Amino acid sequence: MKNHYPKILVIVILFLVTISAKTSVSQTIVSYGSSWKYLDNDTRPANWQTVSFSDAAWPSGPGQLGYGDGDEATVVACAACNPKYITTYFRKTINIPDPTIYTNFTLNVKRDDGVVVYINGTERYANNMPAFRLHSTLASAVAADDGNTPQTTTLTSTNFIAGNNVIAVEIHQNSTASSDITFDLELIGNVPGATTLTRGPYLQMGNQTGITIRWRTAAATNSRVTWGTSFGTYPNIVDDAVSTTEHEVRINGLSPDTKYYYTIGSTTQTLQAANTNYVQTLPPANTTRKLRFLALGDCGNASTNQVDVKNAALSYLGSNDLDGLLTIGDNAYSSGLDNEFQLSFFDIYKNDLFRNKKLYMAPGNHDYGNSSANTGVRNNAYYNNFTLPTAGELGGTASGTEAYYSYDIGDVHFVALDSYGRENANTTKLYDTLGAQCVWLKNDLAVNTKKWVVVYFHHPPYTKTSHNSDTETADLMLIRERFIRILERYGVDLILCGHSHGYERSYLLKNYFNNPSTPLLDANFNIATHTATGNNQNAKYDGTANSCPYNYNSGQINHGSVYIVAGSSGQIGGSAAGYPHDAMYYSNNTNGGSFYFEVDSNRLDAKFLSYSGTGGAVVPVIRDQFTIFKDVNKTTNYSVATNAPLTLTASWRGTYYWPNNGGATTQSVTINNAVNGTFNYTVRDANSGSCVQDAFNVTVSGTLPIALASFTATLNKDKVLLDWTTSQEQNNKYFTIDRSNDGSSFNFLGKVNGAGTTTETNAYQITDFAPLDGTNFYRLSQTDLDGNQKYYGIKTVNFKSSKNFKSHILNNGNGQISVAMSNVKTVQINMRIVDILGKVISTETITVNNGGVVKNLSLKQGVYVLVLQSETGEKVTHKIIVQ
């Protein structure tokens, strides 16, 4: 819980509490988006509006209900009827334990065209309807607002009873030729002395098993969050007894990749419980599904552009959710004050982004008040308003500060940096390579094991929209000259920045850092020497010239990076001398937008997501796009026996065409050759010609370097036994087992020496002590004395762990010990090494998740006990003997 507000503000809040005790404020009982029973078959059952009527056979769905406008959560029947049904019916049962605690009730109803509302069988409100009404009565007029404007009335507390109450609603058409109907309803109880929601909710610190929910109220209360996997059913409760206006509640124990609905409020009042109040927890580390991310730069200025950028992104996403919402600084203009955050940030995004999107922030200069004098300040509105990881709670290396941090989502490692603030007693900044932030960053990137790395910070090393990276020494030039070579050296794929109020996207840059003797670096840009491709390849991946995707291997050193300036999510416009920057393939300083990207296994697709039109007529427009592949364009050699089936799998996610396999369009095909010989197969991306293409050379022979008699993969409790036998071997050096969670991208699991040349039967085994949850693919290969490798098949095992925490020790000799650990959920593990006399040699806390962690130790000769204890209480010990 954070509370950095001065004492005078406490006095003001106490005064407001005193006032609120004398006034009536609201408590939502039925929220827009709630579920309703409905009848849409052009009949009117007798007594349908009464409490005793059974609506058990009626279908149900969340609001808004209707048809014809395209914004319905539930579409009722008759969209294609001619003539249309005149009347559609809706019912909902609500529980009000004591109506007398409310001074009255406010009823807000969205209707198109006419509406009649009954409470417990008695009509209490009608709008746009004639006095005499039947099932076939038309509404009095066309609803010119299409049901977007709530119609409001006040109901007395005597309209309701203690316990269950039935709200029944009729929606009437104005014409049998009408194209649409609309219905949604909100019921608010007005409570003397209650408080109101003034900010939020918004989601922080999202990971696989938990989320932090924050909100602000007008008066101080305690805090309560309830949640469950079904909207309207909240069996779980967490309370915080501290009375505050700044509410911060952490809920833990959630399941990965699961949608939870939640409510916020206090122990006496529910402030918000809409169907848009939900969180989707992060997926497991080994997830194979597509991941989606949105980045907003320089967004917080309360402009029409800011709203249109938001609406375009939401329209583009449709029913898809985001796995992460990133901001790249300058979140509130122009001084980063609390009221500016309220008006230009929270009020803009509160209803459709912040309620259900996990937020991962980075600061900009305006978040520090746009003043160099404030760069060492951590007690400002930005740091007070947001809860960010400091101890590696979301993956990555602990930073000890909210100014910069890292986190993992699936197979993507994110790093959020502070390019304006100062560290170390206000002495160093991001571009000081021996400063605290830079030292932490290098350590973090050095131990990262994720396939993709995305780094974001505010000040761009290359730009010529509203700022000029060739002339602005602090901070742009210094970041370019001193800092970004670190990012390229550690294989960062995407570098996202803001600050300049446009969109710019570079080529795949490499080693384009500085030339101190020439102030205008832009003039020195050379495609042949400063790009990883050596040409003007743009990676648009759309079939046009130079549009092949960028392609490099995961382990490749300094493969180049793509630099993005995405600073037009609110602010927009401006150009510097020499615009556009020569290092940028695409530049746009006239259209606002956000940066959207997807990661699907070894494929990354990115888009400048802009729009056309304005207001309610916004249409998403993709103005730039590019694609990166990793570990594709492979050539794989297989040796198989005659009539032995072999499955060939393309190394990417996308579209497929197998010209040698009947034009198959699947990611995998199975072959079975009855004759000996060498056969060549290819698969290419169906949309890109030969840009992405794998080759398979399959040698079919009655005799192979080994005669494989059997190969099995067997689940044995929490481990997998991989056994195989050979009946003869020829020049066999060793066997290898690789493991994959998708059948395409394999990683080394273990190796065992072969028998050389022999005609005797030999049995081999490798044990997977820490299989992944889900499907595990195990591939057996053999390498002969000449270094030639042959593959002999794939086995699968489905695994669901019965233990949370697993560990295994590998004694590699010479005192080199590897400790492999994994846990079903992300957890902190305390690792202690104790010598034979009971002395603690070392202790360390390690973040472990389902993806697993390997810790390498170097020990002197002796006997040790390794103690591993999780924060949940599980404890494992291992005896280690170093000879």
PDB file of N, CA, C and O in Angstrom, residues 785-841:
ATOM      1  N   LEU A 785      31.104 -41.375 -35.502  1.00  0.00           N
ATOM      2  CA  LEU A 785      32.453 -40.889 -35.231  1.00  0.00           C
ATOM      3  C   LEU A 785      32.880 -39.812 -36.202  1.00  0.00           C
ATOM      4  O   LEU A 785      33.805 -39.043 -35.923  1.00  0.00           O
ATOM      5  N   ASP A 786      32.262 -39.734 -37.375  1.00  0.00           N
ATOM      6  CA  ASP A 786      32.576 -38.702 -38.360  1.00  0.00           C
ATOM      7  C   ASP A 786      31.770 -37.426 -38.152  1.00  0.00           C
ATOM      8  O   ASP A 786      31.870 -36.488 -38.947  1.00  0.00           O
ATOM      9  N   GLY A 787      30.930 -37.388 -37.113  1.00  0.00           N
ATOM     10  CA  GLY A 787      30.126 -36.199 -36.835  1.00  0.00           C
ATOM     11  C   GLY A 787      28.793 -36.153 -37.549  1.00  0.00           C
ATOM     12  O   GLY A 787      28.050 -35.175 -37.391  1.00  0.00           O
ATOM     13  N   ASN A 788      28.428 -37.162 -38.311  1.00  0.00           N
ATOM     14  CA  ASN A 788      27.138 -37.190 -38.992  1.00  0.00           C
ATOM     15  C   ASN A 788      26.040 -37.551 -37.998  1.00  0.00           C
ATOM     16  O   ASN A 788      26.187 -38.477 -37.197  1.00  0.00           O
ATOM     17  N   GLN A 789      24.927 -36.815 -38.075  1.00  0.00           N
ATOM     18  CA  GLN A 789      23.824 -37.011 -37.144  1.00  0.00           C
ATOM     19  C   GLN A 789      22.614 -37.579 -37.866  1.00  0.00           C
ATOM     20  O   GLN A 789      22.256 -37.137 -38.955  1.00  0.00           O
ATOM     21  N   LYS A 790      21.979 -38.581 -37.278  1.00  0.00           N
ATOM     22  CA  LYS A 790      20.783 -39.204 -37.828  1.00  0.00           C
ATOM     23  C   LYS A 790      19.670 -39.153 -36.780  1.00  0.00           C
ATOM     24  O   LYS A 790      19.932 -39.261 -35.588  1.00  0.00           O
ATOM     25  N   TYR A 791      18.426 -38.963 -37.243  1.00  0.00           N
ATOM     26  CA  TYR A 791      17.273 -38.896 -36.358  1.00  0.00           C
ATOM     27  C   TYR A 791      16.466 -40.179 -36.478  1.00  0.00           C
ATOM     28  O   TYR A 791      16.300 -40.718 -37.572  1.00  0.00           O
ATOM     29  N   TYR A 792      15.937 -40.641 -35.354  1.00  0.00           N
ATOM     30  CA  TYR A 792      15.297 -41.952 -35.328  1.00  0.00           C
ATOM     31  C   TYR A 792      13.880 -41.932 -34.764  1.00  0.00           C
ATOM     32  O   TYR A 792      13.353 -42.959 -34.404  1.00  0.00           O
ATOM     33  N   GLY A 793      13.263 -40.775 -34.676  1.00  0.00           N
ATOM     34  CA  GLY A 793      11.859 -40.774 -34.285  1.00  0.00           C
ATOM     35  C   GLY A 793      11.552 -39.833 -33.142  1.00  0.00           C
ATOM     36  O   GLY A 793      12.449 -39.333 -32.450  1.00  0.00           O
ATOM     37  N   ILE A 794      10.255 -39.596 -32.943  1.00  0.00           N
ATOM     38  CA  ILE A 794       9.756 -38.707 -31.900  1.00  0.00           C
ATOM     39  C   ILE A 794       8.691 -39.446 -31.093  1.00  0.00           C
ATOM     40  O   ILE A 794       7.810 -40.101 -31.668  1.00  0.00           O
ATOM     41  N   LYS A 795       8.773 -39.342 -29.775  1.00  0.00           N
ATOM     42  CA  LYS A 795       7.763 -39.900 -28.887  1.00  0.00           C
ATOM     43  C   LYS A 795       7.147 -38.756 -28.079  1.00  0.00           C
ATOM     44  O   LYS A 795       7.813 -37.750 -27.799  1.00  0.00           O
ATOM     45  N   THR A 796       5.883 -38.910 -27.710  1.00  0.00           N
ATOM     46  CA  THR A 796       5.195 -37.871 -26.934  1.00  0.00           C
ATOM     47  C   THR A 796       4.700 -38.428 -25.611  1.00  0.00           C
ATOM     48  O   THR A 796       4.330 -39.603 -25.513  1.00  0.00           O
ATOM     49  N   VAL A 797       4.698 -37.574 -24.610  1.00  0.00           N
ATOM     50  CA  VAL A 797       4.174 -37.909 -23.285  1.00  0.00           C
ATOM     51  C   VAL A 797       3.385 -36.710 -22.777  1.00  0.00           C
ATOM     52  O   VAL A 797       3.894 -35.575 -22.796  1.00  0.00           O
ATOM     53  N   ASN A 798       2.155 -36.944 -22.337  1.00  0.00           N
ATOM     54  CA  ASN A 798       1.351 -35.906 -21.708  1.00  0.00           C
ATOM     55  C   ASN A 798       1.588 -35.952 -20.201  1.00  0.00           C
ATOM     56  O   ASN A 798       1.475 -37.011 -19.578  1.00  0.00           O
ATOM     57  N   PHE A 799       1.894 -34.807 -19.636  1.00  0.00           N
ATOM     58  CA  PHE A 799       2.303 -34.767 -18.233  1.00  0.00           C
ATOM     59  C   PHE A 799       1.534 -33.699 -17.476  1.00  0.00           C
ATOM     60  O   PHE A 799       1.371 -32.571 -17.951  1.00  0.00           O
ATOM     61  N   LYS A 800       1.039 -34.038 -16.304  1.00  0.00           N
ATOM     62  CA  LYS A 800       0.434 -33.101 -15.362  1.00  0.00           C
ATOM     63  C   LYS A 800       1.081 -33.341 -14.020  1.00  0.00           C
ATOM     64  O   LYS A 800       0.937 -34.417 -13.421  1.00  0.00           O
ATOM     65  N   SER A 801       1.801 -32.346 -13.534  1.00  0.00           N
ATOM     66  CA  SER A 801       2.593 -32.525 -12.325  1.00  0.00           C
ATOM     67  C   SER A 801       1.710 -32.762 -11.105  1.00  0.00           C
ATOM     68  O   SER A 801       0.686 -32.111 -10.929  1.00  0.00           O
ATOM     69  N   SER A 802       2.115 -33.717 -10.257  1.00  0.00           N
ATOM     70  CA  SER A 802       1.443 -33.931  -8.973  1.00  0.00           C
ATOM     71  C   SER A 802       2.158 -33.175  -7.864  1.00  0.00           C
ATOM     72  O   SER A 802       1.686 -33.119  -6.741  1.00  0.00           O
ATOM     73  N   LYS A 803       3.311 -32.607  -8.186  1.00  0.00           N
ATOM     74  CA  LYS A 803       4.063 -31.812  -7.231  1.00  0.00           C
ATOM     75  C   LYS A 803       4.178 -30.387  -7.751  1.00  0.00           C
ATOM     76  O   LYS A 803       4.196 -30.147  -8.948  1.00  0.00           O
ATOM     77  N   ASN A 804       4.248 -29.471  -6.827  1.00  0.00           N
ATOM     78  CA  ASN A 804       4.482 -28.092  -7.233  1.00  0.00           C
ATOM     79  C   ASN A 804       5.949 -27.882  -7.595  1.00  0.00           C
ATOM     80  O   ASN A 804       6.276 -27.356  -8.649  1.00  0.00           O
ATOM     81  N   PHE A 805       6.850 -28.339  -6.719  1.00  0.00           N
ATOM     82  CA  PHE A 805       8.262 -28.047  -6.880  1.00  0.00           C
ATOM     83  C   PHE A 805       9.051 -29.314  -7.179  1.00  0.00           C
ATOM     84  O   PHE A 805       8.865 -30.337  -6.518  1.00  0.00           O
ATOM     85  N   LYS A 806       9.922 -29.235  -8.183  1.00  0.00           N
ATOM     86  CA  LYS A 806      10.766 -30.364  -8.550  1.00  0.00           C
ATOM     87  C   LYS A 806      12.200 -29.863  -8.712  1.00  0.00           C
ATOM     88  O   LYS A 806      12.434 -28.731  -9.133  1.00  0.00           O
ATOM     89  N   SER A 807      13.150 -30.756  -8.390  1.00  0.00           N
ATOM     90  CA  SER A 807      14.552 -30.396  -8.549  1.00  0.00           C
ATOM     91  C   SER A 807      15.356 -31.646  -8.890  1.00  0.00           C
ATOM     92  O   SER A 807      14.964 -32.770  -8.577  1.00  0.00           O
ATOM     93  N   HIS A 808      16.502 -31.400  -9.528  1.00  0.00           N
ATOM     94  CA  HIS A 808      17.394 -32.505  -9.903  1.00  0.00           C
ATOM     95  C   HIS A 808      18.820 -31.977  -9.922  1.00  0.00           C
ATOM     96  O   HIS A 808      19.075 -30.846 -10.342  1.00  0.00           O
ATOM     97  N   ILE A 809      19.758 -32.813  -9.459  1.00  0.00           N
ATOM     98  CA  ILE A 809      21.163 -32.435  -9.381  1.00  0.00           C
ATOM     99  C   ILE A 809      21.956 -33.174 -10.457  1.00  0.00           C
ATOM    100  O   ILE A 809      21.829 -34.398 -10.613  1.00  0.00           O
ATOM    101  N   LEU A 810      22.778 -32.433 -11.193  1.00  0.00           N
ATOM    102  CA  LEU A 810      23.697 -33.024 -12.166  1.00  0.00           C
ATOM    103  C   LEU A 810      25.119 -32.714 -11.705  1.00  0.00           C
ATOM    104  O   LEU A 810      25.511 -31.544 -11.621  1.00  0.00           O
ATOM    105  N   ASN A 811      25.885 -33.768 -11.359  1.00  0.00           N
ATOM    106  CA  ASN A 811      27.271 -33.605 -10.950  1.00  0.00           C
ATOM    107  C   ASN A 811      28.144 -33.765 -12.186  1.00  0.00           C
ATOM    108  O   ASN A 811      28.347 -34.864 -12.698  1.00  0.00           O
ATOM    109  N   ASN A 812      28.643 -32.630 -12.689  1.00  0.00           N
ATOM    110  CA  ASN A 812      29.376 -32.627 -13.956  1.00  0.00           C
ATOM    111  C   ASN A 812      30.871 -32.880 -13.797  1.00  0.00           C
ATOM    112  O   ASN A 812      31.612 -32.847 -14.769  1.00  0.00           O
ATOM    113  N   GLY A 813      31.301 -33.136 -12.556  1.00  0.00           N
ATOM    114  CA  GLY A 813      32.716 -33.384 -12.307  1.00  0.00           C
ATOM    115  C   GLY A 813      33.494 -32.100 -12.074  1.00  0.00           C
ATOM    116  O   GLY A 813      33.035 -30.995 -12.392  1.00  0.00           O
ATOM    117  N   ASN A 814      34.659 -32.226 -11.461  1.00  0.00           N
ATOM    118  CA  ASN A 814      35.546 -31.093 -11.193  1.00  0.00           C
ATOM    119  C   ASN A 814      34.855 -30.016 -10.361  1.00  0.00           C
ATOM    120  O   ASN A 814      35.158 -28.823 -10.489  1.00  0.00           O
ATOM    121  N   GLY A 815      33.912 -30.426  -9.527  1.00  0.00           N
ATOM    122  CA  GLY A 815      33.227 -29.476  -8.657  1.00  0.00           C
ATOM    123  C   GLY A 815      32.147 -28.658  -9.324  1.00  0.00           C
ATOM    124  O   GLY A 815      31.591 -27.753  -8.705  1.00  0.00           O
ATOM    125  N   GLN A 816      31.844 -28.977 -10.566  1.00  0.00           N
ATOM    126  CA  GLN A 816      30.820 -28.229 -11.294  1.00  0.00           C
ATOM    127  C   GLN A 816      29.476 -28.942 -11.134  1.00  0.00           C
ATOM    128  O   GLN A 816      29.300 -30.066 -11.604  1.00  0.00           O
ATOM    129  N   ILE A 817      28.546 -28.268 -10.469  1.00  0.00           N
ATOM    130  CA  ILE A 817      27.240 -28.846 -10.145  1.00  0.00           C
ATOM    131  C   ILE A 817      26.141 -28.017 -10.817  1.00  0.00           C
ATOM    132  O   ILE A 817      26.165 -26.781 -10.746  1.00  0.00           O
ATOM    133  N   SER A 818      25.185 -28.679 -11.460  1.00  0.00           N
ATOM    134  CA  SER A 818      24.024 -28.011 -12.040  1.00  0.00           C
ATOM    135  C   SER A 818      22.788 -28.403 -11.247  1.00  0.00           C
ATOM    136  O   SER A 818      22.541 -29.595 -11.031  1.00  0.00           O
ATOM    137  N   VAL A 819      22.029 -27.410 -10.805  1.00  0.00           N
ATOM    138  CA  VAL A 819      20.795 -27.634 -10.050  1.00  0.00           C
ATOM    139  C   VAL A 819      19.627 -27.215 -10.943  1.00  0.00           C
ATOM    140  O   VAL A 819      19.460 -26.035 -11.237  1.00  0.00           O
ATOM    141  N   ALA A 820      18.841 -28.189 -11.390  1.00  0.00           N
ATOM    142  CA  ALA A 820      17.669 -27.909 -12.230  1.00  0.00           C
ATOM    143  C   ALA A 820      16.433 -27.855 -11.348  1.00  0.00           C
ATOM    144  O   ALA A 820      16.164 -28.781 -10.576  1.00  0.00           O
ATOM    145  N   MET A 821      15.656 -26.760 -11.451  1.00  0.00           N
ATOM    146  CA  MET A 821      14.462 -26.569 -10.628  1.00  0.00           C
ATOM    147  C   MET A 821      13.299 -26.119 -11.495  1.00  0.00           C
ATOM    148  O   MET A 821      13.492 -25.375 -12.464  1.00  0.00           O
ATOM    149  N   SER A 822      12.106 -26.580 -11.154  1.00  0.00           N
ATOM    150  CA  SER A 822      10.895 -26.087 -11.810  1.00  0.00           C
ATOM    151  C   SER A 822       9.751 -26.134 -10.824  1.00  0.00           C
ATOM    152  O   SER A 822       9.774 -26.892  -9.849  1.00  0.00           O
ATOM    153  N   ASN A 823       8.749 -25.292 -11.044  1.00  0.00           N
ATOM    154  CA  ASN A 823       7.578 -25.228 -10.174  1.00  0.00           C
ATOM    155  C   ASN A 823       6.355 -24.949 -11.030  1.00  0.00           C
ATOM    156  O   ASN A 823       6.445 -24.235 -12.037  1.00  0.00           O
ATOM    157  N   VAL A 824       5.221 -25.511 -10.654  1.00  0.00           N
ATOM    158  CA  VAL A 824       3.992 -25.338 -11.427  1.00  0.00           C
ATOM    159  C   VAL A 824       3.648 -23.865 -11.565  1.00  0.00           C
ATOM    160  O   VAL A 824       3.239 -23.395 -12.622  1.00  0.00           O
ATOM    161  N   LYS A 825       3.801 -23.105 -10.484  1.00  0.00           N
ATOM    162  CA  LYS A 825       3.537 -21.672 -10.493  1.00  0.00           C
ATOM    163  C   LYS A 825       4.819 -20.933 -10.125  1.00  0.00           C
ATOM    164  O   LYS A 825       5.719 -21.497  -9.502  1.00  0.00           O
ATOM    165  N   THR A 826       4.904 -19.680 -10.506  1.00  0.00           N
ATOM    166  CA  THR A 826       6.073 -18.883 -10.159  1.00  0.00           C
ATOM    167  C   THR A 826       6.197 -18.778  -8.645  1.00  0.00           C
ATOM    168  O   THR A 826       5.238 -18.446  -7.953  1.00  0.00           O
ATOM    169  N   VAL A 827       7.390 -19.074  -8.144  1.00  0.00           N
ATOM    170  CA  VAL A 827       7.588 -19.127  -6.693  1.00  0.00           C
ATOM    171  C   VAL A 827       9.030 -18.743  -6.388  1.00  0.00           C
ATOM    172  O   VAL A 827       9.932 -18.889  -7.227  1.00  0.00           O
ATOM    173  N   GLN A 828       9.251 -18.244  -5.182  1.00  0.00           N
ATOM    174  CA  GLN A 828      10.596 -17.931  -4.718  1.00  0.00           C
ATOM    175  C   GLN A 828      11.162 -19.139  -3.978  1.00  0.00           C
ATOM    176  O   GLN A 828      10.533 -19.674  -3.059  1.00  0.00           O
ATOM    177  N   ILE A 829      12.340 -19.585  -4.380  1.00  0.00           N
ATOM    178  CA  ILE A 829      13.013 -20.725  -3.760  1.00  0.00           C
ATOM    179  C   ILE A 829      14.264 -20.234  -3.038  1.00  0.00           C
ATOM    180  O   ILE A 829      15.098 -19.536  -3.627  1.00  0.00           O
ATOM    181  N   ASN A 830      14.376 -20.582  -1.758  1.00  0.00           N
ATOM    182  CA  ASN A 830      15.584 -20.280  -1.011  1.00  0.00           C
ATOM    183  C   ASN A 830      16.541 -21.466  -1.128  1.00  0.00           C
ATOM    184  O   ASN A 830      16.185 -22.598  -0.783  1.00  0.00           O
ATOM    185  N   MET A 831      17.728 -21.221  -1.660  1.00  0.00           N
ATOM    186  CA  MET A 831      18.721 -22.277  -1.859  1.00  0.00           C
ATOM    187  C   MET A 831      19.880 -22.058  -0.883  1.00  0.00           C
ATOM    188  O   MET A 831      20.503 -20.994  -0.884  1.00  0.00           O
ATOM    189  N   ARG A 832      20.153 -23.079  -0.040  1.00  0.00           N
ATOM    190  CA  ARG A 832      21.260 -23.022   0.902  1.00  0.00           C
ATOM    191  C   ARG A 832      22.196 -24.202   0.672  1.00  0.00           C
ATOM    192  O   ARG A 832      21.746 -25.327   0.444  1.00  0.00           O
ATOM    193  N   ILE A 833      23.483 -23.933   0.760  1.00  0.00           N
ATOM    194  CA  ILE A 833      24.495 -24.994   0.675  1.00  0.00           C
ATOM    195  C   ILE A 833      25.166 -25.083   2.046  1.00  0.00           C
ATOM    196  O   ILE A 833      25.708 -24.090   2.557  1.00  0.00           O
ATOM    197  N   VAL A 834      25.102 -26.253   2.647  1.00  0.00           N
ATOM    198  CA  VAL A 834      25.637 -26.477   3.990  1.00  0.00           C
ATOM    199  C   VAL A 834      26.740 -27.531   3.907  1.00  0.00           C
ATOM    200  O   VAL A 834      26.560 -28.577   3.259  1.00  0.00           O
ATOM    201  N   ASP A 835      27.893 -27.270   4.559  1.00  0.00           N
ATOM    202  CA  ASP A 835      28.963 -28.270   4.532  1.00  0.00           C
ATOM    203  C   ASP A 835      28.716 -29.336   5.592  1.00  0.00           C
ATOM    204  O   ASP A 835      27.728 -29.293   6.332  1.00  0.00           O
ATOM    205  N   ILE A 836      29.613 -30.319   5.679  1.00  0.00           N
ATOM    206  CA  ILE A 836      29.380 -31.474   6.538  1.00  0.00           C
ATOM    207  C   ILE A 836      29.390 -31.110   8.022  1.00  0.00           C
ATOM    208  O   ILE A 836      28.889 -31.839   8.876  1.00  0.00           O
ATOM    209  N   LEU A 837      29.955 -29.925   8.346  1.00  0.00           N
ATOM    210  CA  LEU A 837      29.976 -29.463   9.732  1.00  0.00           C
ATOM    211  C   LEU A 837      28.763 -28.615  10.074  1.00  0.00           C
ATOM    212  O   LEU A 837      28.626 -28.129  11.196  1.00  0.00           O
ATOM    213  N   GLY A 838      27.882 -28.438   9.114  1.00  0.00           N
ATOM    214  CA  GLY A 838      26.681 -27.664   9.358  1.00  0.00           C
ATOM    215  C   GLY A 838      26.825 -26.187   9.073  1.00  0.00           C
ATOM    216  O   GLY A 838      25.899 -25.406   9.318  1.00  0.00           O
ATOM    217  N   LYS A 839      27.960 -25.758   8.556  1.00  0.00           N
ATOM    218  CA  LYS A 839      28.182 -24.357   8.238  1.00  0.00           C
ATOM    219  C   LYS A 839      27.521 -24.001   6.914  1.00  0.00           C
ATOM    220  O   LYS A 839      27.669 -24.720   5.924  1.00  0.00           O
ATOM    221  N   VAL A 840      26.789 -22.890   6.904  1.00  0.00           N
ATOM    222  CA  VAL A 840      26.134 -22.443   5.676  1.00  0.00           C
ATOM    223  C   VAL A 840      27.180 -21.788   4.774  1.00  0.00           C
ATOM    224  O   VAL A 840      27.772 -20.754   5.120  1.00  0.00           O
ATOM    225  N   ILE A 841      27.420 -22.412   3.646  1.00  0.00           N
ATOM    226  CA  ILE A 841      28.420 -21.909   2.698  1.00  0.00           C
ATOM    227  C   ILE A 841      27.865 -20.740   1.892  1.00  0.00           C
ATOM    228  O   ILE A 841      28.550 -19.743   1.652  1.00  0.00           O
TER     229      ILE A 841
END
